[in-house]
CSV table of C-alpha atoms in Angstrom, one decimal:
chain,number,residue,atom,x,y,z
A,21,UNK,CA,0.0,0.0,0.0
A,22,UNK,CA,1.0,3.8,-0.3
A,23,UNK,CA,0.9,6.4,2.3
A,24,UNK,CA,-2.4,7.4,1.2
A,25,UNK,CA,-3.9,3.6,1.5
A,26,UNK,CA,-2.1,3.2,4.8
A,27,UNK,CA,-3.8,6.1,6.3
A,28,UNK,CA,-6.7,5.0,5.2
A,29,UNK,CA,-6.3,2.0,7.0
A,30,UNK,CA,-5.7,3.1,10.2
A,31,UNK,CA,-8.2,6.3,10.3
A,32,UNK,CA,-10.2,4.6,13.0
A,33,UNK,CA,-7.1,4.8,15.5
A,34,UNK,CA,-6.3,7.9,14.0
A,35,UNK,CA,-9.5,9.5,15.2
A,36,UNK,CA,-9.5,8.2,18.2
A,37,UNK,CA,-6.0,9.1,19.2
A,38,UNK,CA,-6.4,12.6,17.8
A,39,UNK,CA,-10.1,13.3,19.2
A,40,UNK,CA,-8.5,12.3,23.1
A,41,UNK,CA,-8.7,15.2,24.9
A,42,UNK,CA,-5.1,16.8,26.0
A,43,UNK,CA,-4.0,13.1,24.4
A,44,UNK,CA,-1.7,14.2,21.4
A,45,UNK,CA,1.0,16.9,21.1
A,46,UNK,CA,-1.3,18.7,19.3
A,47,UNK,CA,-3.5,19.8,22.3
A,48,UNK,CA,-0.8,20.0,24.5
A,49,UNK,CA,1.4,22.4,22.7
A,50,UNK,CA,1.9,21.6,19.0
A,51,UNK,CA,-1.0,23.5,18.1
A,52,UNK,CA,0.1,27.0,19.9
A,53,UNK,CA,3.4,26.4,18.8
A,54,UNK,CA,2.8,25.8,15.0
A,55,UNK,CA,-0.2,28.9,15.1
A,56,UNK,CA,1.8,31.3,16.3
A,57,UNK,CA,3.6,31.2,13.1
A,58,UNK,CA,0.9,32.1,11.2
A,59,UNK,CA,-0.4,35.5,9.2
A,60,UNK,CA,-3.8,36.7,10.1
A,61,UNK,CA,-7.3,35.5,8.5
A,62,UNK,CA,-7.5,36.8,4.4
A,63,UNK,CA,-9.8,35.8,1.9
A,64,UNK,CA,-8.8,32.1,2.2
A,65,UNK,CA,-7.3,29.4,4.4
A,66,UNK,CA,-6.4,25.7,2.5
A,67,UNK,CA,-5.5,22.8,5.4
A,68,UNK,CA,-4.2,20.7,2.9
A,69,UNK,CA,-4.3,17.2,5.2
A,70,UNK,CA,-6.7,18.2,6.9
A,71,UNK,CA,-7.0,15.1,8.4
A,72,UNK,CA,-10.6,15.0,10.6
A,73,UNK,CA,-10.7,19.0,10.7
A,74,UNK,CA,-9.2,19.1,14.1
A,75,UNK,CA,-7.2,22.3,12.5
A,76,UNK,CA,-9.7,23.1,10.3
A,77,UNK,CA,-11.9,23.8,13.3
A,78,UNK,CA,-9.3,25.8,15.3
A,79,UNK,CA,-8.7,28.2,12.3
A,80,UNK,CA,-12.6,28.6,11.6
A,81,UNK,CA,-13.1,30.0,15.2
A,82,UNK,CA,-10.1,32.1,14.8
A,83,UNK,CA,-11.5,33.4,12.1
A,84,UNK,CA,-10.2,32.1,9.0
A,85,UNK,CA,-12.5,31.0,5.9
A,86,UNK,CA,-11.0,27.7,5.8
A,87,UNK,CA,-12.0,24.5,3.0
A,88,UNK,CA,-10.1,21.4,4.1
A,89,UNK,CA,-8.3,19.0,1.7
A,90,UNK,CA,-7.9,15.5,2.7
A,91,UNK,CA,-7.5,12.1,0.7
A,92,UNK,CA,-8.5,9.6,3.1
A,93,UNK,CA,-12.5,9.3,2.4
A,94,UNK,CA,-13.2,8.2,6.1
A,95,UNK,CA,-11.3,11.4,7.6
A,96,UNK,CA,-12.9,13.4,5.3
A,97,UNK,CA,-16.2,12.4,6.5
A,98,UNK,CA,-15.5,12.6,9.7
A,99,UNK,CA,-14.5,16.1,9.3
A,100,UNK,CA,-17.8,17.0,7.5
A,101,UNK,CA,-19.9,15.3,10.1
A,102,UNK,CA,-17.4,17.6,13.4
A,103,UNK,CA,-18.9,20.7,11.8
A,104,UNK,CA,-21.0,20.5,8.8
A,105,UNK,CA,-20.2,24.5,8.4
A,106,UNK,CA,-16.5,23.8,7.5
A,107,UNK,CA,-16.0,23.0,3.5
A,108,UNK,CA,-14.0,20.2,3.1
A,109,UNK,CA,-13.1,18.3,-0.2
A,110,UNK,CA,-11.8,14.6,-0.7
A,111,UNK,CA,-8.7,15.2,-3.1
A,112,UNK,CA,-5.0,14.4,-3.6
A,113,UNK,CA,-2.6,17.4,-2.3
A,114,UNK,CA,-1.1,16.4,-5.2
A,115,UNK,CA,-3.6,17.3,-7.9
A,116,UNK,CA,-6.3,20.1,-6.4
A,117,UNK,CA,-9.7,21.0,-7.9
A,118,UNK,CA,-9.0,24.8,-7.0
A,119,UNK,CA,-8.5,27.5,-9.5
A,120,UNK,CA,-4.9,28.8,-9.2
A,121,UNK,CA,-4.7,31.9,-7.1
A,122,UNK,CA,-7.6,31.6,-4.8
A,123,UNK,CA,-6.1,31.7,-2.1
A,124,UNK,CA,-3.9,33.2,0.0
A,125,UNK,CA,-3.1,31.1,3.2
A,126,UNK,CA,-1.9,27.1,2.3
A,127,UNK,CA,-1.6,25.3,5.5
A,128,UNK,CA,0.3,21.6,5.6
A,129,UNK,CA,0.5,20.6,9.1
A,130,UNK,CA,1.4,17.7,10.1
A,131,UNK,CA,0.8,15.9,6.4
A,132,UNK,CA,3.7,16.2,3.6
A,133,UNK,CA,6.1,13.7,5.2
A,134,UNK,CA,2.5,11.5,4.5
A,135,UNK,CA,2.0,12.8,0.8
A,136,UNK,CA,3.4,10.2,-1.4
A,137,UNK,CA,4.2,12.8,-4.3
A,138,UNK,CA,5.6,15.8,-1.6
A,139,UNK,CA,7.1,17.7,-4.6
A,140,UNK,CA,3.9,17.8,-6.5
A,141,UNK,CA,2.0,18.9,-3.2
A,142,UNK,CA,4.6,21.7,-2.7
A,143,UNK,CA,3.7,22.9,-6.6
A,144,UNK,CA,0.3,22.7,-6.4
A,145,UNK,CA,0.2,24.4,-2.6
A,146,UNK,CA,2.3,27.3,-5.1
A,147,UNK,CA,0.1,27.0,-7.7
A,148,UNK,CA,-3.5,28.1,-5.8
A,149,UNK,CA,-1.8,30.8,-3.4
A,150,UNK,CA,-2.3,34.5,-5.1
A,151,UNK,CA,1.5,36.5,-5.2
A,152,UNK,CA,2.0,37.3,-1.4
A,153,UNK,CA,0.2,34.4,0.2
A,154,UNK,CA,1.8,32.0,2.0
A,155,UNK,CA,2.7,28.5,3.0
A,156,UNK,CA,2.8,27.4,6.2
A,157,UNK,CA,4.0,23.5,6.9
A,158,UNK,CA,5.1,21.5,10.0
A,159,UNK,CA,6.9,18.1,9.3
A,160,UNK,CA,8.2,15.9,11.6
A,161,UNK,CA,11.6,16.7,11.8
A,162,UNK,CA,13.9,14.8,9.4
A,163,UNK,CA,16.5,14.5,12.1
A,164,UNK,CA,13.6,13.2,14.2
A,165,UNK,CA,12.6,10.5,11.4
A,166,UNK,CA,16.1,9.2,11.0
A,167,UNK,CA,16.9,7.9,14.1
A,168,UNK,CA,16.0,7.3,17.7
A,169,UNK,CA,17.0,7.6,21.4
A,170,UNK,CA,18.8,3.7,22.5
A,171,UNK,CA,16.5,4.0,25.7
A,172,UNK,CA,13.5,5.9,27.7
A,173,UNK,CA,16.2,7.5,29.9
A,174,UNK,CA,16.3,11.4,30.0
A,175,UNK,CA,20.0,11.4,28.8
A,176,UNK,CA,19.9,8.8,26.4
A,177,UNK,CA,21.8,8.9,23.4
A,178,UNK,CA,19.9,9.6,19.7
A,179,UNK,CA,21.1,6.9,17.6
A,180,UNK,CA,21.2,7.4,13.4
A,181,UNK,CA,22.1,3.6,12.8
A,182,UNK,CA,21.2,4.0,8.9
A,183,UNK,CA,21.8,7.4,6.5
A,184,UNK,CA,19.9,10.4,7.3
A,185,UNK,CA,20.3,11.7,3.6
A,186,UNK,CA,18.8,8.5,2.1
A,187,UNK,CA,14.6,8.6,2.0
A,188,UNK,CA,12.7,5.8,3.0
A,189,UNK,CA,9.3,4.6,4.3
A,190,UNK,CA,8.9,3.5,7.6
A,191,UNK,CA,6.5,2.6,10.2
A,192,UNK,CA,6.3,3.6,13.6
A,193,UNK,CA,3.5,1.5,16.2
A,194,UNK,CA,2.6,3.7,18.8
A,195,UNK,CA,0.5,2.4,22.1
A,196,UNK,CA,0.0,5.0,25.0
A,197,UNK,CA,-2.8,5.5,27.6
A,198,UNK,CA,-5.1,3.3,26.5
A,199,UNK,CA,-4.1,4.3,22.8
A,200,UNK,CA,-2.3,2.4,19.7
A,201,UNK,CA,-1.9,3.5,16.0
A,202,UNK,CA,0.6,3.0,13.2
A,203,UNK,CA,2.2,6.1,11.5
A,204,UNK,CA,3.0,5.3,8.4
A,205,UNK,CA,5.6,8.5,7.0
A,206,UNK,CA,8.0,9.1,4.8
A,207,UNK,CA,11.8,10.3,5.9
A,208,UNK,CA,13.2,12.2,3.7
A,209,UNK,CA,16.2,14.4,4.6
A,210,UNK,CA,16.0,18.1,4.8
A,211,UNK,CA,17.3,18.9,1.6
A,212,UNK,CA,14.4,17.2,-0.4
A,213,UNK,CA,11.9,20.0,1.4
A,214,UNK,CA,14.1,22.3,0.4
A,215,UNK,CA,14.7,21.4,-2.9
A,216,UNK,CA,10.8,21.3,-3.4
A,217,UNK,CA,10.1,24.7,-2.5
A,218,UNK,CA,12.7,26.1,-3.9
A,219,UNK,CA,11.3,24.1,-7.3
A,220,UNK,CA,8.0,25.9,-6.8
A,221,UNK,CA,9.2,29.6,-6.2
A,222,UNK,CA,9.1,29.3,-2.8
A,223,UNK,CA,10.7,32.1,-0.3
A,224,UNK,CA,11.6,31.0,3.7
A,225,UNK,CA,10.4,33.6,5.7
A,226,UNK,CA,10.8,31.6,9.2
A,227,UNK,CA,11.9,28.4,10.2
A,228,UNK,CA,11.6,26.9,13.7
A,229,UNK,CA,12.6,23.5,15.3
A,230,UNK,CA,9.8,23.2,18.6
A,231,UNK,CA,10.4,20.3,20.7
A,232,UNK,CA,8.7,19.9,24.0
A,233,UNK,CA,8.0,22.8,26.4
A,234,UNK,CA,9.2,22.0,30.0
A,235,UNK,CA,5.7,22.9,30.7
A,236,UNK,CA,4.2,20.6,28.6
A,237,UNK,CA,6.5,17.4,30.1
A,238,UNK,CA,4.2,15.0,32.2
A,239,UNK,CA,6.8,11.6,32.7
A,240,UNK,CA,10.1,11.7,32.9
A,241,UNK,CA,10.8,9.7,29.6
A,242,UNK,CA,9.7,13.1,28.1
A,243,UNK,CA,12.6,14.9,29.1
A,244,UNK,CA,14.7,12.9,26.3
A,245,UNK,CA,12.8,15.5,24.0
A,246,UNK,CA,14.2,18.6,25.5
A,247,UNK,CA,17.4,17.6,23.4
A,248,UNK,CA,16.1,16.9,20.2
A,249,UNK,CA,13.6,18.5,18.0
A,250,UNK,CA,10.1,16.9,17.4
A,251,UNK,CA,8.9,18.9,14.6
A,252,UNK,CA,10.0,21.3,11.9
A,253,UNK,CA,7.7,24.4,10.9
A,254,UNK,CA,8.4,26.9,8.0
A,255,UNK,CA,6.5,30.0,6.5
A,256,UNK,CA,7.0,30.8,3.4
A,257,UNK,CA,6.1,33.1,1.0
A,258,UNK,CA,4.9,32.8,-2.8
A,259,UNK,CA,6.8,36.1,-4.2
């Protein structure tokens, strides 16, 4: 299966790890941290991945016109049924059914490193923003998908045992509180992002690498994160 299938496959665990209250990084600070990056409402939001809305929502009541974009048919459904007032639209981030320049926010968060055809998501994100809008992404952060810490211990070492510039698939079970869900992702090194945006006109106007707050760190394993970044975020600017 491709990345699409695969998150297709596991959209039940998907929704019910990301509907947990205060469950996910994204209540408990990936959301403030990735927002705050973000212009003010215009004429148009895209949440390209939008995943079940969850984003989609949050940017609605802050005030964004927002249409959601998501290729998994059971998130996208469940999106429509969290707020029926929200447009969303089943398609590839690959191929959109927008007319170019209609927009002038693109949000990917969370959802390129789970695009199969990233480079062709980055031109089309290009191609519907209006001269002056912007893209905003968050990624998990290549470094992040190439290796991992040898234990649960605060100070552990992060181990690389393969190549951080070679891309691969991978597959990462996750089981916590109750919780369990495969991530299926894509690693590909920073310089394949980069290479795509800069492919598709793209100007970096901010980059940030967030890891975990101190605030935000509830077990002690946690504190292994304070070291190494979780996420990457850019804003960027279609000149």
């Amino acid at each position: 299966m491709n990345l699409r299938q695969q998150w297709e496959d596991q959209a039940a665990q998907w929704l019910a790890w990301a509907r947990a209250p205060g469950h996910d990084s994204f209540w408990r600070h990936h959301r403030e941290q990735f927002t705050s990056l973000l212009p003010g409402p215009g004429a148009l939001t895209l949440d390209i991945g939008c995943g079940e809305g969850r984003l989609s929502r949050h940017l609605n009541a802050s005030g964004h016109r927002v249409i959601g974009i998501d290729a998994s048919p059971s998130l996208i459904a469940a999106a429509r049924a969290a707020d029926p007032a929200i447009s969303v639209v089943r398609a590839d981030a690959a191929s959109l059914p927008l007319a170019d320049a209609c927009a002038d926010l693109a949000i990917a968060f969370m959802s390129l490193q789970d695009v199969d055809a990233m480079p062709a998501a980055v031109r089309e994100a290009a191609r519907v923003l209006r001269p002056g809008g912007r893209l905003c992404m968050a990624i998990v952060h290549p470094l992040n998908s190439a290796g991992r810490f040898a234990s649960l211990a605060p100070d552990a070492p992060f181990v690389i045992q393969g190549s951080y510039l070679n891309s691969f698939n991978y597959s990462d079970p996750m089981e916590r509180d109750g919780f369990s869900i495969i991530f299926h992702s894509a690693h590909r090194p920073l310089q394949r992002y980069f290479a795509a945006l800069e492919e598709a006109g793209f100007l970096i106007e901010a980059l940030r690498e967030p890891s975990i707050p101190e605030a935000a760190i509830t077990r002690d394993s946690s504190r292994r994160w304070l070291r190494v970044p979780l996420f990457l975020h850019l804003r960027c600017l279609r000149p």
